[in-house]
Every structure is written in C-alpha cells, then in structure tokens.
Amino acid sequence: MQASDAALYATLMKAAPVGFAFFDTALRCRRASDALGGLLGVAPAELDGRSLAETLPAGTAAQLAAAPGEPAEAEAEIGGRVLACGWLPAADGGGVLTVQDVTERRRAEEVVRRKEQRYRSLVEASSQVVWVAAADGSAIDDAPEWRAITGQSPDDYATGGWLAVVHPEDRAKVERVWHECTADNRVFEAGYRVRTKSGTYRHFDVRAVPIWRGDTVVEWVGANADVTGQREAEEMRGRLTEQLSAAALRTARLQQATSMLAEALTVSQVVQVITEVGRSAIGADHSAVALLDDDKLRLSIVEPPQPGGESGESRRAYREDIKVGDQTVMSVAVREGRPFLAEHPNALRLQLGRDEAELFSRHNEERAWVGLPLLAAGAPIGALRFSFTRPREITEEERVFLEALAGQCALAVERALLFEREHKTAEELQRSLLPSDLPQLPGMVLAARYNPATRHVQVGGDWYDVFRLPDDRLAVAAGDVMGKGVLAAAGMGRVRNALRALALNDPRPAAVLAGLDRLFSATEDEEQFTTVAYAVIDPETGQGAFSNAGHMPPLLISPDEPARVSTNEPGTPLGWPSQRQQTNFSIETGNTVVFYSDGLVENRRRGVDAGLDELVAAAEDAPPEVVGDPERLVDFLVDRMLAGYEQVDDVTVLALHVPPKSS
C-alpha cells in the first residue's frame, strides 16, 4: 500500500463518524474502526477475530446473515442507543459491517408518529370531518369521511369539493366568503347546511386555516363539525322562549285589559279598549263589538269613540245591523255560544257555506276570522270579532286568551250598559229640576247651559233658577248642594222651592238668604254644605241687589273694561251663623253677568283660584260677537274651561246680557 493510501486508511479507521469493520472469508473481524468500538462499548482491538454473531446481538447478526451473499440491514439496541447495522458482502466471501447511531433520528420519528397518532385519534373521537384543499381552495386530497356523510363519489368530490353539497340557499354566500378568505389568506369560518346521502340537510360549522411554508400558503386544512343537534336545540329553545314571552305578553295584556275596562264607563269606551288590547296582543288587523237588541234578533256593531270626539262621550254609534240568523262570524258565535274560528277563506266557506262566505269576503281584505260570544250569566249579549288580512292559525294559547278577553269584555259591556241607562235617568232627573224655559224679556237676554259629568251616574246638586216676581222684577239664583245622589237632589229641590217661596214673600236678597238659613238650620243635616248666589234685578233699568252665601263670585263682562269676577265678600254657606249682607247690583247696557257652579273652574288638576284666573282670561279672549250673544258665550266659556281637563263634576252656567239700545 502506498504511503498516501495508508494515511487515508489510517484516517478512516481513526476519525470516520460511522463505525465499520472488515471481515474475512471465515466471517471473522480483521480490523474495526475506533468509531465502531465506541458504539459497541469495547476497544477496537478486542473485536479482532470475533465473528459477526460475537460482535453484534444474536438477533441482529442473524438478520444480517439471513441471505448470504446479499446486502442486509438491521437494527440493534445497545446501551440504550439504537444502532443501524448494514452488511456489504465482498466478492471473495468476506464483507464489511457498518454501524451508525440513529438514536436521535428514531426519537424524532417517534415524536412525529405519536403526534400523528394523537391527531388521528382526536379526529376519530370527535364529530369533526377533516379535509384538505389546495392553496387556491380547490379540492386535492380525497376525504372519505366527508363522502361517507354526503354520499359523494371520489370524482364528485374532486370536481366540486365540499361546496357542491352546501344548501342552495347558503351556497352563494359561503362560496363568496371562502374565495375571499383564500384570496386574502385569512381564516375561514362559516355555518351552513349540507345535503347528506339520505337527501336531508344537516347543519355544519366549518373552520379552515391556511398552512404556510415560509411566506407562501401551500394548502388549507379544514374541519367540519356537525352541529345539527345544537341548532335544533337552539331553535327549540328559541321557540319555547318565544312562546313563553308571548304567553307572558298575553297575560300582561289581559291584566291591562282588566284595568282599562274597569275605567271604561260607556260601551264605546269598552270597544276602544278591546280594539287596542286585542289588536296589539294577537296582531289582528280589524276588530268589532256588536250588541244584541232587546228582542235578541239583531246584532248592532258599535263604533269606538272617534279621535277628537268629546271626552267621556256616553252616546254610541251603530255602524250596521246583522241578523242573528244570518251566516256571519258573529251571528254563528252568538247562536252557538262558542268561539268561531276560520283560519283561511276555505275554512270560512266550509263553515258558512260557499255563497255566504264569498259574499262576505268579496268586499273586504280579510282572510282569517275569530268570533267570540259575549256571555253574561250564561246568556249572550253580543259578540266580539277579530280578523286578519292574511291566513292566520290561532294557537290553543291564543284561543284561551281570546276567550278570557271576551269574558272581560262581556262584564265590561254589561256594566257599561247599566251605567248608560242609569246615567240617562240621572241626567233626565237633573234636568227636570232645572227651569225648562228662561223668561223672555225685551231689555235683557238670558242663556243657560247644564253640562252633566260623565264620571258618575248619580244626580248632582248644581242648579240655577230664573223667575219673575209679582212686581215684574227678575229673581236670579245659582246654587250647589254638596254631594251626589238622592240626598243632594232632595236638598237642591228643597232649597230651590224654599227660595221661590221666600222671594215671593220678601224678595230682598238678604232676607231670602236669612230665611234659607233658618230653614236650613231647622231641616237640614249640620254637615250638609250648600251655597247660593241670589240677585233681584229690574230688567228695564238693570239695577238690583245681590247677596251671596258662599257661592262662586259672578263674572262681569263689559265692552269698556277688562273682564273680572266680583270682589264682594262671598259670605258663608247656608246654615252657618252669619249676618246676611246685600249689595247694590247693576247690569249696564252692553254688559253681561255670568253665574256658574264650581265645576266650571275647579277639577283635580286645577284649584279654584287658578280656575277663576283662567275664567277671566277666557272671557277676555271671547270675540265681541260672542260676548253679545249669551247663547254663544256660555258655550264658549264651558268649552274653553273644560278643554284639556277631565270633567268630574256637573257644570251650570247662567248668563244675563243687556244689549245696547237700538238707535
């Protein structure tokens, strides 16, 4: 061997990182490198003469010698290290043994293998389906798990990928977002419905992330999770929540209706409440209440109060009459005494007959109907109807609500009918105690107005009176007996009649009031509170005398001076110890004097003093043509003073006007 070759050989034996040894034809080690000795844990010289089976573990040596004359590989574990062994046979029968330490590589491979195994186990244990797409978003690798769900063939999946089985209603949006994410290399997240191999659709949530290699996205990995059960649970929870909310709302509406109906005194007001509550609670487009006539043969639909109508209006308007024997929604409900439901026009035809149903629906936009009888003590007194401009299914909960609402409506209607009858009787009785006509005088014009309150049905104690005395002078009185009902009416009648009798005997105002005091002390209850303003006037001159027993001060209106109320001492109510005083009284030409009760100036929101100021201001605002016409003046003052307030007390107004002399 040349010197250079010998040097290379020596270097190889001493410094080569891979261990090796040369074996002769007898398969005995002839020379081992230092690296091999280090890997096997012995000095290289100790390996000389050893066979392959003596050099390596028996199992490893057997694998290398299993095919004589052929290269072979095997692994051996020595001293906790993994050695990759190779056998290269020589042509003369010997060979070369190579040994390399692969411990770290095997550990790294094991880490990767375990990670892959954990990932595979995680995917198999979850409901997610994993797929891979190219950098541009197109399908590349097959996804058997996904195809097992969707029934796609490998060719179908390769062509359209997972987008091909997305619900048509979701596809356009999902595909657009997917392409935007692949173009911008940002995480894709979406939820959509997927057609399964059975033809049904299930809900999936998907998340796909880009896989980067340096600065380039090389592919996408996505995972689809079946969330159908979760979606169905959410929908069920939503429906239950909606139903509970609707039930709570209907309960609140029914409580609201009960409260509002308790305040409704007239049938029209009841109709207004039912209209508002019913429409808002079930979304009805139209509603109506109809009442049976006394003969129980006809139903009359009641109009609710019109916007801008008089507050507390007790009169009701009837829109149309329906025969109980007709085939209509409300007629059937009344005849059969049970709810009538028609959720669409065909249902109406089945229940009413084709001709009647077509005639009924041809002239309106209604497409669903509900009719409910109004029952009082088990007998019908009318019917309630709701209708819709679209087909509408009435749920069992809504039906229960409507029947309860109809029950509340029936009670309120029955109470309102009683109120209207009693109020009409009370008003007629009250008017009968007031003068039917006012005296007609050549030099003086009189006008009066009585406005009964609608918040109660009992007779009030407000009154006025005007009559001629034997000497042709005019006696004028206005009074108020505290309280309501028969006692107040009886007291009013006694005071009025006693005043007339006393005036005919001695018409002086102080004398008349003094006589009333004596009568009052002898006959009336000490707690009875009664006021009277009384004047005697010569209609030809306008001169007279006036005395007041605690009543509202007269209003004085003059074309030459500002309107004002009398500043004379009002005195004490009847029956209270007092020396009755009288003052001179005069109505000049062109002037007007107005007597009135406290209901004109006082209410729950306005005290007497503020009311008197407003009355003076209203008189100042009256146009000259109104001031000169007592009929128009009393209407003007009442309308102005009651505007914006709830009338809770009767109002009486009496005006005396002396017109200018004709030239």
PDB file of N, CA and C in Angstrom, residues 262-327:
ATOM      1  N   ALA A 262    -111.963  48.424  33.610  1.00  0.00           N
ATOM      2  CA  ALA A 262    -112.523  48.912  34.870  1.00  0.00           C
ATOM      3  C   ALA A 262    -112.770  50.420  34.804  1.00  0.00           C
ATOM      4  N   GLU A 263    -111.980  51.126  33.979  1.00  0.00           N
ATOM      5  CA  GLU A 263    -112.134  52.570  33.834  1.00  0.00           C
ATOM      6  C   GLU A 263    -113.119  52.942  32.733  1.00  0.00           C
ATOM      7  N   ALA A 264    -113.459  51.982  31.862  1.00  0.00           N
ATOM      8  CA  ALA A 264    -114.357  52.276  30.740  1.00  0.00           C
ATOM      9  C   ALA A 264    -115.803  52.298  31.224  1.00  0.00           C
ATOM     10  N   LEU A 265    -116.459  53.449  31.100  1.00  0.00           N
ATOM     11  CA  LEU A 265    -117.822  53.596  31.607  1.00  0.00           C
ATOM     12  C   LEU A 265    -118.875  53.373  30.537  1.00  0.00           C
ATOM     13  N   THR A 266    -118.533  53.642  29.289  1.00  0.00           N
ATOM     14  CA  THR A 266    -119.517  53.522  28.224  1.00  0.00           C
ATOM     15  C   THR A 266    -119.163  52.362  27.313  1.00  0.00           C
ATOM     16  N   VAL A 267    -120.151  51.933  26.534  1.00  0.00           N
ATOM     17  CA  VAL A 267    -119.918  50.839  25.599  1.00  0.00           C
ATOM     18  C   VAL A 267    -118.866  51.234  24.570  1.00  0.00           C
ATOM     19  N   SER A 268    -118.891  52.459  24.108  1.00  0.00           N
ATOM     20  CA  SER A 268    -117.899  52.923  23.135  1.00  0.00           C
ATOM     21  C   SER A 268    -116.495  52.859  23.712  1.00  0.00           C
ATOM     22  N   GLN A 269    -116.355  53.210  24.962  1.00  0.00           N
ATOM     23  CA  GLN A 269    -115.041  53.135  25.599  1.00  0.00           C
ATOM     24  C   GLN A 269    -114.594  51.679  25.755  1.00  0.00           C
ATOM     25  N   VAL A 270    -115.520  50.771  26.049  1.00  0.00           N
ATOM     26  CA  VAL A 270    -115.205  49.354  26.118  1.00  0.00           C
ATOM     27  C   VAL A 270    -114.704  48.861  24.765  1.00  0.00           C
ATOM     28  N   VAL A 271    -115.392  49.260  23.700  1.00  0.00           N
ATOM     29  CA  VAL A 271    -114.986  48.859  22.351  1.00  0.00           C
ATOM     30  C   VAL A 271    -113.583  49.368  22.049  1.00  0.00           C
ATOM     31  N   GLN A 272    -113.294  50.590  22.464  1.00  0.00           N
ATOM     32  CA  GLN A 272    -111.970  51.156  22.214  1.00  0.00           C
ATOM     33  C   GLN A 272    -110.885  50.348  22.925  1.00  0.00           C
ATOM     34  N   VAL A 273    -111.135  49.961  24.184  1.00  0.00           N
ATOM     35  CA  VAL A 273    -110.155  49.166  24.931  1.00  0.00           C
ATOM     36  C   VAL A 273    -109.945  47.812  24.270  1.00  0.00           C
ATOM     37  N   ILE A 274    -111.034  47.134  23.918  1.00  0.00           N
ATOM     38  CA  ILE A 274    -110.929  45.817  23.299  1.00  0.00           C
ATOM     39  C   ILE A 274    -110.191  45.911  21.974  1.00  0.00           C
ATOM     40  N   THR A 275    -110.455  46.958  21.212  1.00  0.00           N
ATOM     41  CA  THR A 275    -109.772  47.146  19.932  1.00  0.00           C
ATOM     42  C   THR A 275    -108.271  47.277  20.136  1.00  0.00           C
ATOM     43  N   GLU A 276    -107.868  48.115  21.084  1.00  0.00           N
ATOM     44  CA  GLU A 276    -106.439  48.348  21.320  1.00  0.00           C
ATOM     45  C   GLU A 276    -105.742  47.100  21.862  1.00  0.00           C
ATOM     46  N   VAL A 277    -106.340  46.460  22.872  1.00  0.00           N
ATOM     47  CA  VAL A 277    -105.698  45.312  23.509  1.00  0.00           C
ATOM     48  C   VAL A 277    -105.680  44.105  22.580  1.00  0.00           C
ATOM     49  N   GLY A 278    -106.808  43.831  21.931  1.00  0.00           N
ATOM     50  CA  GLY A 278    -106.884  42.668  21.057  1.00  0.00           C
ATOM     51  C   GLY A 278    -105.945  42.751  19.879  1.00  0.00           C
ATOM     52  N   ARG A 279    -105.905  43.905  19.247  1.00  0.00           N
ATOM     53  CA  ARG A 279    -105.034  44.031  18.078  1.00  0.00           C
ATOM     54  C   ARG A 279    -103.565  43.925  18.458  1.00  0.00           C
ATOM     55  N   SER A 280    -103.178  44.541  19.573  1.00  0.00           N
ATOM     56  CA  SER A 280    -101.770  44.509  19.965  1.00  0.00           C
ATOM     57  C   SER A 280    -101.369  43.138  20.488  1.00  0.00           C
ATOM     58  N   ALA A 281    -102.293  42.387  21.087  1.00  0.00           N
ATOM     59  CA  ALA A 281    -101.952  41.100  21.695  1.00  0.00           C
ATOM     60  C   ALA A 281    -101.829  39.985  20.663  1.00  0.00           C
ATOM     61  N   ILE A 282    -102.679  39.963  19.641  1.00  0.00           N
ATOM     62  CA  ILE A 282    -102.634  38.873  18.659  1.00  0.00           C
ATOM     63  C   ILE A 282    -102.368  39.372  17.253  1.00  0.00           C
ATOM     64  N   GLY A 283    -102.126  40.673  17.103  1.00  0.00           N
ATOM     65  CA  GLY A 283    -101.792  41.211  15.788  1.00  0.00           C
ATOM     66  C   GLY A 283    -102.969  41.269  14.834  1.00  0.00           C
ATOM     67  N   ALA A 284    -104.192  41.390  15.356  1.00  0.00           N
ATOM     68  CA  ALA A 284    -105.367  41.479  14.485  1.00  0.00           C
ATOM     69  C   ALA A 284    -105.354  42.797  13.720  1.00  0.00           C
ATOM     70  N   ASP A 285    -105.852  42.747  12.487  1.00  0.00           N
ATOM     71  CA  ASP A 285    -105.921  43.955  11.663  1.00  0.00           C
ATOM     72  C   ASP A 285    -107.240  44.705  11.855  1.00  0.00           C
ATOM     73  N   HIS A 286    -108.297  43.987  12.198  1.00  0.00           N
ATOM     74  CA  HIS A 286    -109.604  44.617  12.405  1.00  0.00           C
ATOM     75  C   HIS A 286    -110.281  43.973  13.619  1.00  0.00           C
ATOM     76  N   SER A 287    -111.160  44.721  14.245  1.00  0.00           N
ATOM     77  CA  SER A 287    -111.919  44.187  15.375  1.00  0.00           C
ATOM     78  C   SER A 287    -113.267  44.879  15.425  1.00  0.00           C
ATOM     79  N   ALA A 288    -114.222  44.242  16.080  1.00  0.00           N
ATOM     80  CA  ALA A 288    -115.561  44.821  16.198  1.00  0.00           C
ATOM     81  C   ALA A 288    -116.266  44.207  17.395  1.00  0.00           C
ATOM     82  N   VAL A 289    -117.136  44.991  17.989  1.00  0.00           N
ATOM     83  CA  VAL A 289    -118.020  44.534  19.065  1.00  0.00           C
ATOM     84  C   VAL A 289    -119.446  44.826  18.623  1.00  0.00           C
ATOM     85  N   ALA A 290    -120.311  43.840  18.770  1.00  0.00           N
ATOM     86  CA  ALA A 290    -121.719  44.010  18.399  1.00  0.00           C
ATOM     87  C   ALA A 290    -122.593  43.617  19.580  1.00  0.00           C
ATOM     88  N   LEU A 291    -123.703  44.331  19.754  1.00  0.00           N
ATOM     89  CA  LEU A 291    -124.621  44.068  20.872  1.00  0.00           C
ATOM     90  C   LEU A 291    -125.965  43.586  20.343  1.00  0.00           C
ATOM     91  N   LEU A 292    -126.561  42.668  21.106  1.00  0.00           N
ATOM     92  CA  LEU A 292    -127.899  42.185  20.761  1.00  0.00           C
ATOM     93  C   LEU A 292    -128.954  43.219  21.119  1.00  0.00           C
ATOM     94  N   ASP A 293    -129.981  43.318  20.293  1.00  0.00           N
ATOM     95  CA  ASP A 293    -131.085  44.203  20.637  1.00  0.00           C
ATOM     96  C   ASP A 293    -131.973  43.535  21.686  1.00  0.00           C
ATOM     97  N   ASP A 294    -132.993  44.252  22.137  1.00  0.00           N
ATOM     98  CA  ASP A 294    -133.846  43.726  23.214  1.00  0.00           C
ATOM     99  C   ASP A 294    -134.567  42.452  22.812  1.00  0.00           C
ATOM    100  N   ASP A 295    -134.865  42.303  21.515  1.00  0.00           N
ATOM    101  CA  ASP A 295    -135.574  41.112  21.045  1.00  0.00           C
ATOM    102  C   ASP A 295    -134.639  39.944  20.756  1.00  0.00           C
ATOM    103  N   LYS A 296    -133.349  40.167  20.906  1.00  0.00           N
ATOM    104  CA  LYS A 296    -132.339  39.127  20.677  1.00  0.00           C
ATOM    105  C   LYS A 296    -132.362  38.620  19.237  1.00  0.00           C
ATOM    106  N   LEU A 297    -132.730  39.492  18.306  1.00  0.00           N
ATOM    107  CA  LEU A 297    -132.819  39.086  16.908  1.00  0.00           C
ATOM    108  C   LEU A 297    -131.766  39.750  16.026  1.00  0.00           C
ATOM    109  N   ARG A 298    -131.217  40.849  16.499  1.00  0.00           N
ATOM    110  CA  ARG A 298    -130.252  41.586  15.688  1.00  0.00           C
ATOM    111  C   ARG A 298    -129.018  41.947  16.512  1.00  0.00           C
ATOM    112  N   LEU A 299    -127.899  42.016  15.804  1.00  0.00           N
ATOM    113  CA  LEU A 299    -126.651  42.493  16.378  1.00  0.00           C
ATOM    114  C   LEU A 299    -126.316  43.842  15.753  1.00  0.00           C
ATOM    115  N   SER A 300    -125.987  44.813  16.594  1.00  0.00           N
ATOM    116  CA  SER A 300    -125.592  46.138  16.112  1.00  0.00           C
ATOM    117  C   SER A 300    -124.128  46.363  16.460  1.00  0.00           C
ATOM    118  N   ILE A 301    -123.302  46.604  15.440  1.00  0.00           N
ATOM    119  CA  ILE A 301    -121.872  46.833  15.657  1.00  0.00           C
ATOM    120  C   ILE A 301    -121.667  48.236  16.203  1.00  0.00           C
ATOM    121  N   VAL A 302    -120.910  48.333  17.287  1.00  0.00           N
ATOM    122  CA  VAL A 302    -120.699  49.603  17.974  1.00  0.00           C
ATOM    123  C   VAL A 302    -119.389  50.218  17.512  1.00  0.00           C
ATOM    124  N   GLU A 303    -119.445  51.496  17.152  1.00  0.00           N
ATOM    125  CA  GLU A 303    -118.232  52.227  16.776  1.00  0.00           C
ATOM    126  C   GLU A 303    -117.495  52.690  18.037  1.00  0.00           C
ATOM    127  N   PRO A 304    -116.170  52.612  18.052  1.00  0.00           N
ATOM    128  CA  PRO A 304    -115.423  53.201  19.177  1.00  0.00           C
ATOM    129  C   PRO A 304    -115.461  54.714  19.077  1.00  0.00           C
ATOM    130  N   PRO A 305    -115.133  55.438  20.149  1.00  0.00           N
ATOM    131  CA  PRO A 305    -115.104  56.899  20.089  1.00  0.00           C
ATOM    132  C   PRO A 305    -114.168  57.378  18.995  1.00  0.00           C
ATOM    133  N   GLN A 306    -114.598  58.382  18.233  1.00  0.00           N
ATOM    134  CA  GLN A 306    -113.768  58.925  17.176  1.00  0.00           C
ATOM    135  C   GLN A 306    -112.688  59.822  17.754  1.00  0.00           C
ATOM    136  N   PRO A 307    -111.484  59.831  17.124  1.00  0.00           N
ATOM    137  CA  PRO A 307    -110.425  60.732  17.600  1.00  0.00           C
ATOM    138  C   PRO A 307    -110.890  62.170  17.584  1.00  0.00           C
ATOM    139  N   GLY A 308    -110.610  62.886  18.649  1.00  0.00           N
ATOM    140  CA  GLY A 308    -111.023  64.281  18.738  1.00  0.00           C
ATOM    141  C   GLY A 308    -112.446  64.453  19.212  1.00  0.00           C
ATOM    142  N   GLY A 309    -113.138  63.304  19.515  1.00  0.00           N
ATOM    143  CA  GLY A 309    -114.500  63.407  19.997  1.00  0.00           C
ATOM    144  C   GLY A 309    -114.546  63.911  21.417  1.00  0.00           C
ATOM    145  N   GLU A 310    -115.735  64.194  21.903  1.00  0.00           N
ATOM    146  CA  GLU A 310    -115.892  64.734  23.251  1.00  0.00           C
ATOM    147  C   GLU A 310    -115.441  63.734  24.287  1.00  0.00           C
ATOM    148  N   SER A 311    -114.648  64.192  25.227  1.00  0.00           N
ATOM    149  CA  SER A 311    -114.148  63.321  26.287  1.00  0.00           C
ATOM    150  C   SER A 311    -115.309  62.792  27.108  1.00  0.00           C
ATOM    151  N   GLY A 312    -115.282  61.463  27.350  1.00  0.00           N
ATOM    152  CA  GLY A 312    -116.319  60.870  28.178  1.00  0.00           C
ATOM    153  C   GLY A 312    -117.638  60.734  27.465  1.00  0.00           C
ATOM    154  N   GLU A 313    -117.627  60.752  26.147  1.00  0.00           N
ATOM    155  CA  GLU A 313    -118.864  60.648  25.372  1.00  0.00           C
ATOM    156  C   GLU A 313    -119.582  59.347  25.724  1.00  0.00           C
ATOM    157  N   SER A 314    -120.843  59.467  26.101  1.00  0.00           N
ATOM    158  CA  SER A 314    -121.586  58.280  26.508  1.00  0.00           C
ATOM    159  C   SER A 314    -122.456  57.740  25.382  1.00  0.00           C
ATOM    160  N   ARG A 315    -122.713  58.570  24.372  1.00  0.00           N
ATOM    161  CA  ARG A 315    -123.519  58.078  23.260  1.00  0.00           C
ATOM    162  C   ARG A 315    -122.670  57.167  22.389  1.00  0.00           C
ATOM    163  N   ARG A 316    -123.276  56.171  21.795  1.00  0.00           N
ATOM    164  CA  ARG A 316    -122.544  55.251  20.941  1.00  0.00           C
ATOM    165  C   ARG A 316    -123.183  55.217  19.553  1.00  0.00           C
ATOM    166  N   ALA A 317    -122.348  55.010  18.550  1.00  0.00           N
ATOM    167  CA  ALA A 317    -122.823  54.979  17.171  1.00  0.00           C
ATOM    168  C   ALA A 317    -122.841  53.533  16.686  1.00  0.00           C
ATOM    169  N   TYR A 318    -123.918  53.135  16.027  1.00  0.00           N
ATOM    170  CA  TYR A 318    -124.034  51.796  15.477  1.00  0.00           C
ATOM    171  C   TYR A 318    -123.767  51.846  13.976  1.00  0.00           C
ATOM    172  N   ARG A 319    -122.845  50.995  13.532  1.00  0.00           N
ATOM    173  CA  ARG A 319    -122.435  51.048  12.133  1.00  0.00           C
ATOM    174  C   ARG A 319    -123.376  50.247  11.244  1.00  0.00           C
ATOM    175  N   GLU A 320    -123.797  49.091  11.678  1.00  0.00           N
ATOM    176  CA  GLU A 320    -124.646  48.247  10.847  1.00  0.00           C
ATOM    177  C   GLU A 320    -125.376  47.251  11.734  1.00  0.00           C
ATOM    178  N   ASP A 321    -126.423  46.686  11.189  1.00  0.00           N
ATOM    179  CA  ASP A 321    -127.190  45.655  11.879  1.00  0.00           C
ATOM    180  C   ASP A 321    -126.960  44.315  11.187  1.00  0.00           C
ATOM    181  N   ILE A 322    -126.869  43.271  11.998  1.00  0.00           N
ATOM    182  CA  ILE A 322    -126.690  41.913  11.490  1.00  0.00           C
ATOM    183  C   ILE A 322    -127.768  41.044  12.125  1.00  0.00           C
ATOM    184  N   LYS A 323    -128.456  40.296  11.322  1.00  0.00           N
ATOM    185  CA  LYS A 323    -129.447  39.379  11.864  1.00  0.00           C
ATOM    186  C   LYS A 323    -128.746  38.199  12.528  1.00  0.00           C
ATOM    187  N   VAL A 324    -129.266  37.806  13.687  1.00  0.00           N
ATOM    188  CA  VAL A 324    -128.688  36.671  14.396  1.00  0.00           C
ATOM    189  C   VAL A 324    -128.793  35.406  13.562  1.00  0.00           C
ATOM    190  N   GLY A 325    -129.812  35.325  12.723  1.00  0.00           N
ATOM    191  CA  GLY A 325    -129.987  34.144  11.888  1.00  0.00           C
ATOM    192  C   GLY A 325    -129.127  34.127  10.647  1.00  0.00           C
ATOM    193  N   ASP A 326    -128.386  35.201  10.367  1.00  0.00           N
ATOM    194  CA  ASP A 326    -127.521  35.245   9.187  1.00  0.00           C
ATOM    195  C   ASP A 326    -126.305  34.350   9.377  1.00  0.00           C
ATOM    196  N   GLN A 327    -125.678  34.014   8.252  1.00  0.00           N
ATOM    197  CA  GLN A 327    -124.432  33.247   8.293  1.00  0.00           C
ATOM    198  C   GLN A 327    -123.255  34.218   8.296  1.00  0.00           C
TER     199      GLN A 327
END
